[in-house]
């Protein structure tokens, strides 16, 4: 077993191998008990630098998606007053960002594996900064749709899958915790960048807030990209030999359907709970605080569920998360009309729904192998784009339908059913993997 320094690949030479070929081992080798661990070829700090860099990039990308709401509110209230068509167009930009975040997952995951995690993330960072810079010169909402929604959306789509999956390639015993810390950057980024953006908009303008964000994206993002890497990459794989056979795997199809249902449900409470609480008599400020509680719980949940997965198993943790999320929508949401139950709802839903995003790539690695994690997780992220596009509008249609008005019962049942359907599919895959209830999987 030797390390090929040119390709960073561990190559096993057998009697039947030619002098220039060999069998490539994955970084799962340490788990398989053969004593081969490619991460040992790197300094000890490398794995921790990877986690930190992925945390930063996740925070930059998703934090700016959250920050767009601040800019949108300012533009609607101060620039496009009395122009309902333009205000409506502004509303599409956040949806385009959220959709793009997942849409490019399949492409990004595959490019990361056959090209370079680091180079792909750098390309994504440059596109993100370019999108923000171009948006700062836009005068019409449709132009912002092109720059913020599509150009910036492409950038975040290219970095999301690699930074969600790279930490798992460096760890075996603490793989869940490492992934949880990395994806917790989503929540922390929102908590930091949204107030920063509000300050910049208030003190300067929307245009300058976009230009300043382009500067810190390229500076912080470039530094972080330098540390994004995996222990090795299989240089024998190319874009031509994509594993299309994965779509014929029953467990793969079940997992893809589960991902679709979760993503269709996930964003709805965050989008409509403030409206629900205001309709029930709470102030808009109180509603904002309750959503902030859910966001904080989401960040904590990403780390905690990843940590728990290392001890009770990834698939077991996934089933538990989906169970609590379903109960939150069926049982807590209809009665969360006051601050007390509202806090409980925000904590339970935020914790478990956020925790899902730590467990999603880990479950893909558990079910389908860690060596193709980026490409497989990327496929599931692309499936998520469909759920993200359809879930919110369907919920809005239910709310505005006859007999529903502002009681939100139909919406809470709809979201609960989606989480329940995902739970059933997760249980099926867990059972197919092992029928033992006590198994740590």
Short mmCIF file of C-alpha atoms in Angstrom, two decimals:
data_model
loop_
_atom_site.label_atom_id
_atom_site.label_comp_id
_atom_site.label_asym_id
_atom_site.label_seq_id
_atom_site.Cartn_x
_atom_site.Cartn_y
_atom_site.Cartn_z
CA UNK A 1 0.00 0.00 0.00
CA UNK A 2 1.64 3.26 -1.11
CA UNK A 3 0.62 6.91 -1.38
CA UNK A 4 0.77 8.32 -4.89
CA UNK A 5 1.87 11.93 -4.17
CA UNK A 6 0.73 13.15 -7.57
CA UNK A 7 -2.90 12.08 -7.15
CA UNK A 8 -3.09 11.90 -3.35
CA UNK A 9 -4.49 8.38 -3.79
CA UNK A 10 -3.72 5.29 -1.76
CA UNK A 11 -2.77 2.58 -4.24
CA UNK A 12 -2.58 -1.11 -3.44
CA UNK A 13 -0.13 -3.05 -5.54
CA UNK A 14 -0.95 -6.74 -6.05
CA UNK A 15 0.80 -9.45 -8.03
CA UNK A 16 -1.62 -8.95 -10.87
CA UNK A 17 -1.29 -5.17 -11.00
CA UNK A 18 0.73 -3.59 -13.75
CA UNK A 19 3.48 -1.16 -12.70
CA UNK A 20 1.29 1.81 -13.54
CA UNK A 21 -2.10 0.72 -12.25
CA UNK A 22 -3.61 -0.21 -8.91
CA UNK A 23 -6.82 -0.47 -6.94
CA UNK A 24 -7.86 2.75 -5.24
CA UNK A 25 -9.02 2.51 -1.65
CA UNK A 26 -11.51 4.88 -0.07
CA UNK A 27 -11.00 6.78 3.16
CA UNK A 28 -13.43 4.31 4.69
CA UNK A 29 -10.54 1.88 4.83
CA UNK A 30 -9.88 2.51 8.51
CA UNK A 31 -13.47 1.55 9.27
CA UNK A 32 -13.15 -1.62 7.25
CA UNK A 33 -10.47 -2.88 9.59
CA UNK A 34 -7.62 -3.16 7.08
CA UNK A 35 -5.54 -0.56 8.94
CA UNK A 36 -5.32 1.82 5.98
CA UNK A 37 -6.14 5.43 6.76
CA UNK A 38 -5.31 8.00 4.03
CA UNK A 39 -5.83 10.91 6.45
CA UNK A 40 -2.58 9.93 8.20
CA UNK A 41 -0.64 11.28 5.22
CA UNK A 42 -1.62 14.83 6.27
CA UNK A 43 -0.81 16.95 9.33
CA UNK A 44 -3.18 16.42 12.24
CA UNK A 45 -4.62 19.93 11.97
CA UNK A 46 -5.80 19.38 8.37
CA UNK A 47 -9.11 17.74 9.26
CA UNK A 48 -9.99 20.52 11.70
CA UNK A 49 -9.08 23.18 9.15
CA UNK A 50 -11.43 21.49 6.67
CA UNK A 51 -14.32 21.62 9.17
CA UNK A 52 -13.64 25.28 9.99
CA UNK A 53 -13.39 26.31 6.33
CA UNK A 54 -16.62 24.51 5.43
CA UNK A 55 -18.31 26.24 8.39
CA UNK A 56 -17.21 29.65 7.06
CA UNK A 57 -18.31 28.97 3.47
CA UNK A 58 -21.68 27.61 4.60
CA UNK A 59 -22.12 30.71 6.75
CA UNK A 60 -21.27 33.09 3.89
CA UNK A 61 -23.52 31.40 1.35
CA UNK A 62 -26.63 30.69 3.40
CA UNK A 63 -26.19 33.72 5.66
CA UNK A 64 -26.51 36.00 2.64
CA UNK A 65 -29.67 34.17 1.58
CA UNK A 66 -31.17 35.07 4.97
CA UNK A 67 -29.84 38.63 4.68
CA UNK A 68 -31.69 39.21 1.41
CA UNK A 69 -34.92 39.57 3.40
CA UNK A 70 -33.53 42.74 5.00
CA UNK A 71 -32.68 44.26 1.63
CA UNK A 72 -35.99 43.17 0.14
CA UNK A 73 -37.94 44.82 2.96
CA UNK A 74 -36.03 48.09 2.52
CA UNK A 75 -36.53 48.16 -1.26
CA UNK A 76 -40.25 47.41 -0.93
CA UNK A 77 -40.76 50.10 1.73
CA UNK A 78 -38.55 52.86 0.34
CA UNK A 79 -37.77 52.35 -3.37
CA UNK A 80 -40.73 50.59 -4.97
CA UNK A 81 -43.54 52.11 -2.90
CA UNK A 82 -46.84 51.99 -4.77
CA UNK A 83 -45.53 49.57 -7.40
CA UNK A 84 -47.09 46.22 -6.45
CA UNK A 85 -45.86 44.41 -9.57
CA UNK A 86 -42.23 45.25 -8.76
CA UNK A 87 -42.70 44.33 -5.10
CA UNK A 88 -44.12 40.99 -6.21
CA UNK A 89 -41.07 40.44 -8.44
CA UNK A 90 -38.80 41.09 -5.46
CA UNK A 91 -40.54 38.20 -3.70
CA UNK A 92 -39.28 35.77 -6.34
CA UNK A 93 -35.63 36.46 -5.59
CA UNK A 94 -35.53 34.65 -2.25
CA UNK A 95 -37.29 31.67 -3.82
CA UNK A 96 -34.75 31.61 -6.67
CA UNK A 97 -31.87 31.65 -4.16
CA UNK A 98 -33.36 28.82 -2.11
CA UNK A 99 -34.11 26.83 -5.28
CA UNK A 100 -30.61 27.38 -6.72
CA UNK A 101 -28.98 26.34 -3.45
CA UNK A 102 -30.13 22.76 -4.17
CA UNK A 103 -30.61 22.78 -7.95
CA UNK A 104 -26.90 22.62 -8.75
CA UNK A 105 -26.18 19.93 -6.16
CA UNK A 106 -25.89 17.06 -8.64
CA UNK A 107 -23.45 18.97 -10.85
CA UNK A 108 -21.46 20.34 -7.90
CA UNK A 109 -21.15 16.98 -6.17
CA UNK A 110 -19.89 15.27 -9.30
CA UNK A 111 -17.46 18.06 -10.19
CA UNK A 112 -16.07 17.98 -6.66
CA UNK A 113 -15.30 14.28 -6.95
CA UNK A 114 -13.83 14.19 -10.46
CA UNK A 115 -12.15 17.62 -10.45
CA UNK A 116 -11.38 19.34 -7.12
CA UNK A 117 -13.28 20.31 -3.98
CA UNK A 118 -11.02 23.31 -3.46
CA UNK A 119 -11.14 24.65 -7.02
CA UNK A 120 -14.91 24.16 -7.29
CA UNK A 121 -15.49 26.06 -4.04
CA UNK A 122 -13.26 28.89 -5.27
CA UNK A 123 -15.24 29.11 -8.52
CA UNK A 124 -18.43 29.23 -6.47
CA UNK A 125 -17.06 31.98 -4.22
CA UNK A 126 -16.07 34.10 -7.22
CA UNK A 127 -19.53 33.69 -8.77
CA UNK A 128 -21.18 34.59 -5.44
CA UNK A 129 -19.13 37.78 -5.18
CA UNK A 130 -19.82 38.61 -8.84
CA UNK A 131 -23.56 38.18 -8.29
CA UNK A 132 -23.52 40.59 -5.34
CA UNK A 133 -21.40 43.13 -7.21
CA UNK A 134 -23.60 43.06 -10.32
CA UNK A 135 -26.72 43.35 -8.15
CA UNK A 136 -25.38 46.58 -6.64
CA UNK A 137 -25.75 48.29 -10.04
CA UNK A 138 -29.29 47.02 -10.75
CA UNK A 139 -32.20 49.44 -10.95
CA UNK A 140 -35.10 47.07 -11.64
CA UNK A 141 -36.36 44.00 -9.74
CA UNK A 142 -36.06 41.75 -12.82
CA UNK A 143 -32.37 42.63 -12.97
CA UNK A 144 -32.01 41.60 -9.34
CA UNK A 145 -33.68 38.29 -10.21
CA UNK A 146 -30.90 37.66 -12.74
CA UNK A 147 -27.99 38.74 -10.53
CA UNK A 148 -29.07 37.78 -7.01
CA UNK A 149 -31.42 34.95 -7.90
CA UNK A 150 -29.54 33.24 -10.74
CA UNK A 151 -25.86 34.33 -10.69
CA UNK A 152 -25.49 34.42 -6.91
CA UNK A 153 -27.73 31.34 -6.69
CA UNK A 154 -25.37 29.43 -8.98
CA UNK A 155 -22.46 30.35 -6.73
CA UNK A 156 -24.06 29.10 -3.53
CA UNK A 157 -25.24 25.98 -5.35
CA UNK A 158 -21.64 25.14 -6.32
CA UNK A 159 -20.25 25.46 -2.77
CA UNK A 160 -23.10 23.93 -0.76
CA UNK A 161 -22.67 20.25 -1.64
CA UNK A 162 -18.84 20.10 -1.36
CA UNK A 163 -18.79 21.90 1.99
CA UNK A 164 -21.61 19.72 3.34
CA UNK A 165 -19.77 16.50 2.53
CA UNK A 166 -16.02 17.19 2.75
CA UNK A 167 -15.76 16.94 6.59
CA UNK A 168 -17.20 13.40 6.55
CA UNK A 169 -14.27 12.25 4.42
CA UNK A 170 -11.81 13.09 7.22
CA UNK A 171 -13.44 11.41 10.20
CA UNK A 172 -14.68 7.97 11.21
CA UNK A 173 -15.46 8.06 14.95
CA UNK A 174 -16.58 11.71 14.99
CA UNK A 175 -17.97 11.99 11.49
CA UNK A 176 -21.39 13.16 12.66
CA UNK A 177 -20.03 15.87 14.94
CA UNK A 178 -17.69 17.15 12.24
CA UNK A 179 -20.52 17.39 9.70
CA UNK A 180 -22.83 18.99 12.26
CA UNK A 181 -20.32 21.73 13.07
CA UNK A 182 -19.74 22.45 9.38
CA UNK A 183 -23.42 22.80 8.47
CA UNK A 184 -24.11 24.81 11.64
CA UNK A 185 -22.47 27.63 9.71
CA UNK A 186 -25.83 28.08 7.98
CA UNK A 187 -27.54 29.24 11.17
CA UNK A 188 -24.59 31.17 12.58
CA UNK A 189 -24.10 32.92 9.25
CA UNK A 190 -27.71 34.06 9.28
CA UNK A 191 -27.42 35.34 12.86
CA UNK A 192 -24.30 37.36 11.99
CA UNK A 193 -24.81 38.51 8.39
CA UNK A 194 -28.48 39.53 8.63
CA UNK A 195 -27.89 42.14 11.41
CA UNK A 196 -24.70 43.27 9.63
CA UNK A 197 -26.66 43.78 6.42
CA UNK A 198 -29.38 45.69 8.25
CA UNK A 199 -26.70 47.99 9.73
CA UNK A 200 -25.07 48.55 6.33
CA UNK A 201 -28.41 49.27 4.63
CA UNK A 202 -29.32 51.76 7.35
CA UNK A 203 -25.95 53.51 7.40
CA UNK A 204 -25.19 53.42 3.66
CA UNK A 205 -27.60 51.93 1.11
CA UNK A 206 -28.70 48.62 -0.37
CA UNK A 207 -26.22 49.14 -3.21
CA UNK A 208 -23.25 49.58 -0.89
CA UNK A 209 -24.35 46.73 1.37
CA UNK A 210 -24.15 44.50 -1.71
CA UNK A 211 -20.71 45.81 -2.70
CA UNK A 212 -19.34 45.35 0.81
CA UNK A 213 -20.73 41.81 0.91
CA UNK A 214 -18.94 41.08 -2.38
CA UNK A 215 -15.67 42.19 -0.75
CA UNK A 216 -15.96 40.02 2.37
CA UNK A 217 -17.20 37.07 0.29
CA UNK A 218 -14.09 37.10 -1.90
CA UNK A 219 -11.69 37.73 1.01
CA UNK A 220 -13.07 35.32 3.62
CA UNK A 221 -14.26 32.81 1.03
CA UNK A 222 -10.90 32.61 -0.75
CA UNK A 223 -9.05 32.01 2.51
CA UNK A 224 -11.53 29.29 3.50
CA UNK A 225 -11.38 27.63 0.07
CA UNK A 226 -7.65 27.05 0.46
CA UNK A 227 -8.33 24.54 3.27
CA UNK A 228 -11.21 22.67 1.60
CA UNK A 229 -9.98 19.29 0.42
CA UNK A 230 -10.46 15.54 0.90
CA UNK A 231 -7.81 12.93 1.78
CA UNK A 232 -7.67 11.76 -1.83
CA UNK A 233 -9.67 11.75 -5.04
CA UNK A 234 -10.11 8.82 -7.39
CA UNK A 235 -8.43 10.08 -10.55
CA UNK A 236 -9.79 7.17 -12.58
CA UNK A 237 -13.30 8.63 -12.43
CA UNK A 238 -14.43 11.04 -15.14
CA UNK A 239 -17.62 12.78 -16.15
CA UNK A 240 -18.20 9.99 -18.66
CA UNK A 241 -18.58 7.19 -16.11
CA UNK A 242 -21.34 8.69 -13.96
CA UNK A 243 -23.00 5.98 -11.87
CA UNK A 244 -26.46 5.94 -13.45
CA UNK A 245 -27.12 2.52 -11.91
CA UNK A 246 -27.69 4.23 -8.56
CA UNK A 247 -31.15 5.27 -9.75
CA UNK A 248 -32.11 1.61 -10.06
CA UNK A 249 -31.33 0.94 -6.38
CA UNK A 250 -34.54 0.61 -4.37
CA UNK A 251 -33.00 2.20 -1.28
CA UNK A 252 -31.69 5.08 -3.40
CA UNK A 253 -35.19 5.80 -4.74
CA UNK A 254 -36.71 5.59 -1.26
CA UNK A 255 -34.12 8.00 0.13
CA UNK A 256 -34.69 10.42 -2.77
CA UNK A 257 -38.45 10.46 -2.06
CA UNK A 258 -37.76 11.06 1.63
CA UNK A 259 -35.54 14.03 0.75
CA UNK A 260 -38.27 15.48 -1.49
CA UNK A 261 -40.91 15.32 1.27
CA UNK A 262 -38.60 16.84 3.88
CA UNK A 263 -37.57 19.77 1.68
CA UNK A 264 -41.17 20.48 0.69
CA UNK A 265 -42.08 20.69 4.37
CA UNK A 266 -38.96 22.25 5.88
CA UNK A 267 -39.26 25.91 4.89
CA UNK A 268 -43.05 26.28 5.35
CA UNK A 269 -43.10 26.85 9.15
CA UNK A 270 -40.24 29.36 8.90
CA UNK A 271 -42.14 31.25 6.19
CA UNK A 272 -45.64 31.15 7.69
CA UNK A 273 -45.27 30.90 11.49
CA UNK A 274 -44.71 34.69 11.87
CA UNK A 275 -47.96 35.31 9.98
CA UNK A 276 -49.67 32.66 12.12
CA UNK A 277 -48.56 34.27 15.39
CA UNK A 278 -49.58 37.76 14.27
CA UNK A 279 -53.00 36.39 13.24
CA UNK A 280 -53.36 34.93 16.74
CA UNK A 281 -52.77 38.31 18.38
CA UNK A 282 -49.02 38.42 18.98
CA UNK A 283 -47.02 41.45 17.88
CA UNK A 284 -44.74 41.27 14.86
CA UNK A 285 -41.77 41.88 17.17
CA UNK A 286 -42.74 38.89 19.32
CA UNK A 287 -43.18 36.77 16.21
CA UNK A 288 -39.69 37.76 15.05
CA UNK A 289 -38.23 36.73 18.42
CA UNK A 290 -39.96 33.35 18.24
CA UNK A 291 -38.56 32.72 14.75
CA UNK A 292 -35.14 33.74 16.04
CA UNK A 293 -35.55 31.10 18.75
CA UNK A 294 -36.26 28.51 16.03
CA UNK A 295 -33.17 29.62 14.08
CA UNK A 296 -30.92 29.36 17.13
CA UNK A 297 -32.37 25.93 17.91
CA UNK A 298 -31.67 24.94 14.32
CA UNK A 299 -27.97 25.77 14.68
CA UNK A 300 -27.73 23.88 17.97
CA UNK A 301 -29.66 20.97 16.49
CA UNK A 302 -27.25 20.60 13.56
CA UNK A 303 -24.34 20.07 15.95
CA UNK A 304 -26.22 18.04 18.56
CA UNK A 305 -27.80 15.58 16.12
CA UNK A 306 -24.48 15.07 14.39
CA UNK A 307 -22.92 14.36 17.79
CA UNK A 308 -25.75 11.96 18.69
CA UNK A 309 -25.37 10.13 15.37
CA UNK A 310 -21.85 9.13 16.37
CA UNK A 311 -23.25 7.28 19.39
CA UNK A 312 -26.70 5.95 18.45
CA UNK A 313 -26.27 5.68 14.68
CA UNK A 314 -27.05 7.94 11.73
CA UNK A 315 -30.21 6.20 10.54
CA UNK A 316 -31.55 5.90 14.09
CA UNK A 317 -30.97 9.62 14.68
CA UNK A 318 -32.67 10.44 11.38
CA UNK A 319 -35.79 8.48 12.34
CA UNK A 320 -35.91 10.23 15.73
CA UNK A 321 -35.54 13.69 14.15
CA UNK A 322 -38.31 13.10 11.62
CA UNK A 323 -40.58 11.76 14.39
CA UNK A 324 -40.22 14.88 16.54
CA UNK A 325 -40.62 17.20 13.54
CA UNK A 326 -43.89 15.43 12.63
CA UNK A 327 -45.18 15.71 16.19
CA UNK A 328 -44.26 19.41 16.27
CA UNK A 329 -46.47 20.12 13.26
CA UNK A 330 -49.39 17.87 14.19
CA UNK A 331 -49.53 18.54 17.95
CA UNK A 332 -47.70 21.76 18.82
CA UNK A 333 -48.36 24.09 15.87
CA UNK A 334 -52.19 24.27 16.19
CA UNK A 335 -51.85 25.20 19.88
CA UNK A 336 -48.82 27.52 19.60
CA UNK A 337 -51.00 30.63 19.85
CA UNK A 338 -49.14 32.10 22.83
CA UNK A 339 -45.55 32.82 23.69
CA UNK A 340 -45.09 29.74 25.89
CA UNK A 341 -46.17 27.07 23.42
CA UNK A 342 -44.67 29.17 20.62
CA UNK A 343 -41.25 28.90 22.23
CA UNK A 344 -41.67 25.13 22.63
CA UNK A 345 -42.75 24.87 18.99
CA UNK A 346 -39.78 26.93 17.85
CA UNK A 347 -37.33 24.90 19.92
CA UNK A 348 -38.65 21.47 18.91
CA UNK A 349 -39.13 22.22 15.23
CA UNK A 350 -35.95 24.26 14.83
CA UNK A 351 -33.82 21.66 16.62
CA UNK A 352 -35.04 18.63 14.68
CA UNK A 353 -35.60 20.27 11.29
CA UNK A 354 -32.14 21.81 11.49
CA UNK A 355 -30.70 18.51 12.65
CA UNK A 356 -31.96 16.84 9.49
CA UNK A 357 -29.43 18.81 7.43
CA UNK A 358 -26.57 17.29 9.41
CA UNK A 359 -27.98 13.80 9.05
CA UNK A 360 -28.91 14.01 5.35
CA UNK A 361 -25.35 13.69 3.93
CA UNK A 362 -24.38 11.28 6.71
CA UNK A 363 -27.31 8.99 5.88
CA UNK A 364 -26.32 9.06 2.19
CA UNK A 365 -22.81 8.01 3.17
CA UNK A 366 -24.10 5.25 5.43
CA UNK A 367 -26.47 3.84 2.83
CA UNK A 368 -24.45 4.24 -0.35
CA UNK A 369 -20.79 4.57 0.66
CA UNK A 370 -18.54 7.41 1.71
CA UNK A 371 -16.37 7.35 -1.41
CA UNK A 372 -19.20 8.71 -3.58
CA UNK A 373 -20.73 10.89 -0.91
CA UNK A 374 -20.45 14.23 -2.75
CA UNK A 375 -22.06 12.99 -5.97
CA UNK A 376 -24.79 11.00 -4.21
CA UNK A 377 -25.59 13.79 -1.77
CA UNK A 378 -25.56 16.19 -4.73
CA UNK A 379 -28.25 14.13 -6.46
CA UNK A 380 -30.38 14.32 -3.33
CA UNK A 381 -29.84 18.08 -3.09
CA UNK A 382 -31.07 18.45 -6.67
CA UNK A 383 -34.17 16.45 -5.72
CA UNK A 384 -34.51 18.89 -2.81
CA UNK A 385 -34.77 21.75 -5.30
CA UNK A 386 -38.06 20.33 -6.59
CA UNK A 387 -39.43 20.07 -3.07
CA UNK A 388 -38.24 23.58 -2.24
CA UNK A 389 -39.96 24.95 -5.35
CA UNK A 390 -43.29 23.21 -4.75
CA UNK A 391 -43.63 23.06 -0.96
CA UNK A 392 -44.13 26.73 -0.15
CA UNK A 393 -46.61 27.61 -2.93
CA UNK A 394 -48.69 24.52 -2.11
CA UNK A 395 -48.86 25.58 1.53
CA UNK A 396 -49.85 29.12 0.52
CA UNK A 397 -52.60 27.75 -1.71
CA UNK A 398 -53.97 25.68 1.17
CA UNK A 399 -53.98 28.71 3.45
CA UNK A 400 -55.85 30.88 0.96
CA UNK A 401 -58.33 28.14 0.02
CA UNK A 402 -62.02 28.16 0.99
CA UNK A 403 -62.67 27.30 4.62
CA UNK A 404 -59.13 27.90 5.80
CA UNK A 405 -58.67 31.64 6.08
CA UNK A 406 -56.31 32.36 8.93
CA UNK A 407 -56.75 29.26 11.11
CA UNK A 408 -53.73 27.52 9.55
CA UNK A 409 -55.05 24.05 10.47
CA UNK A 410 -54.93 22.84 6.88
CA UNK A 411 -51.36 24.08 6.50
CA UNK A 412 -50.12 22.47 9.72
CA UNK A 413 -51.71 19.16 8.72
CA UNK A 414 -50.17 19.42 5.24
CA UNK A 415 -46.68 19.98 6.65
CA UNK A 416 -47.17 17.26 9.25
CA UNK A 417 -48.18 14.77 6.56
CA UNK A 418 -45.04 15.58 4.55
CA UNK A 419 -42.82 14.98 7.58
CA UNK A 420 -44.75 11.80 8.39
CA UNK A 421 -44.31 10.50 4.83
CA UNK A 422 -40.56 11.17 5.10
CA UNK A 423 -40.53 9.34 8.44
CA UNK A 424 -42.17 6.25 6.96
CA UNK A 425 -39.62 6.14 4.13
CA UNK A 426 -36.72 6.61 6.56
CA UNK A 427 -38.02 3.70 8.65
CA UNK A 428 -38.27 1.53 5.53
CA UNK A 429 -34.65 2.23 4.58
CA UNK A 430 -33.49 1.69 8.14
CA UNK A 431 -35.29 -1.67 8.21
CA UNK A 432 -33.81 -2.68 4.85
CA UNK A 433 -30.37 -1.89 6.24
CA UNK A 434 -30.93 -3.84 9.48
CA UNK A 435 -34.01 -5.42 11.04
CA UNK A 436 -32.43 -5.30 14.50
CA UNK A 437 -34.10 -2.58 16.54
CA UNK A 438 -31.08 -2.20 18.83
CA UNK A 439 -28.51 -2.00 16.03
CA UNK A 440 -26.37 1.16 15.97
CA UNK A 441 -26.83 2.22 12.36
#
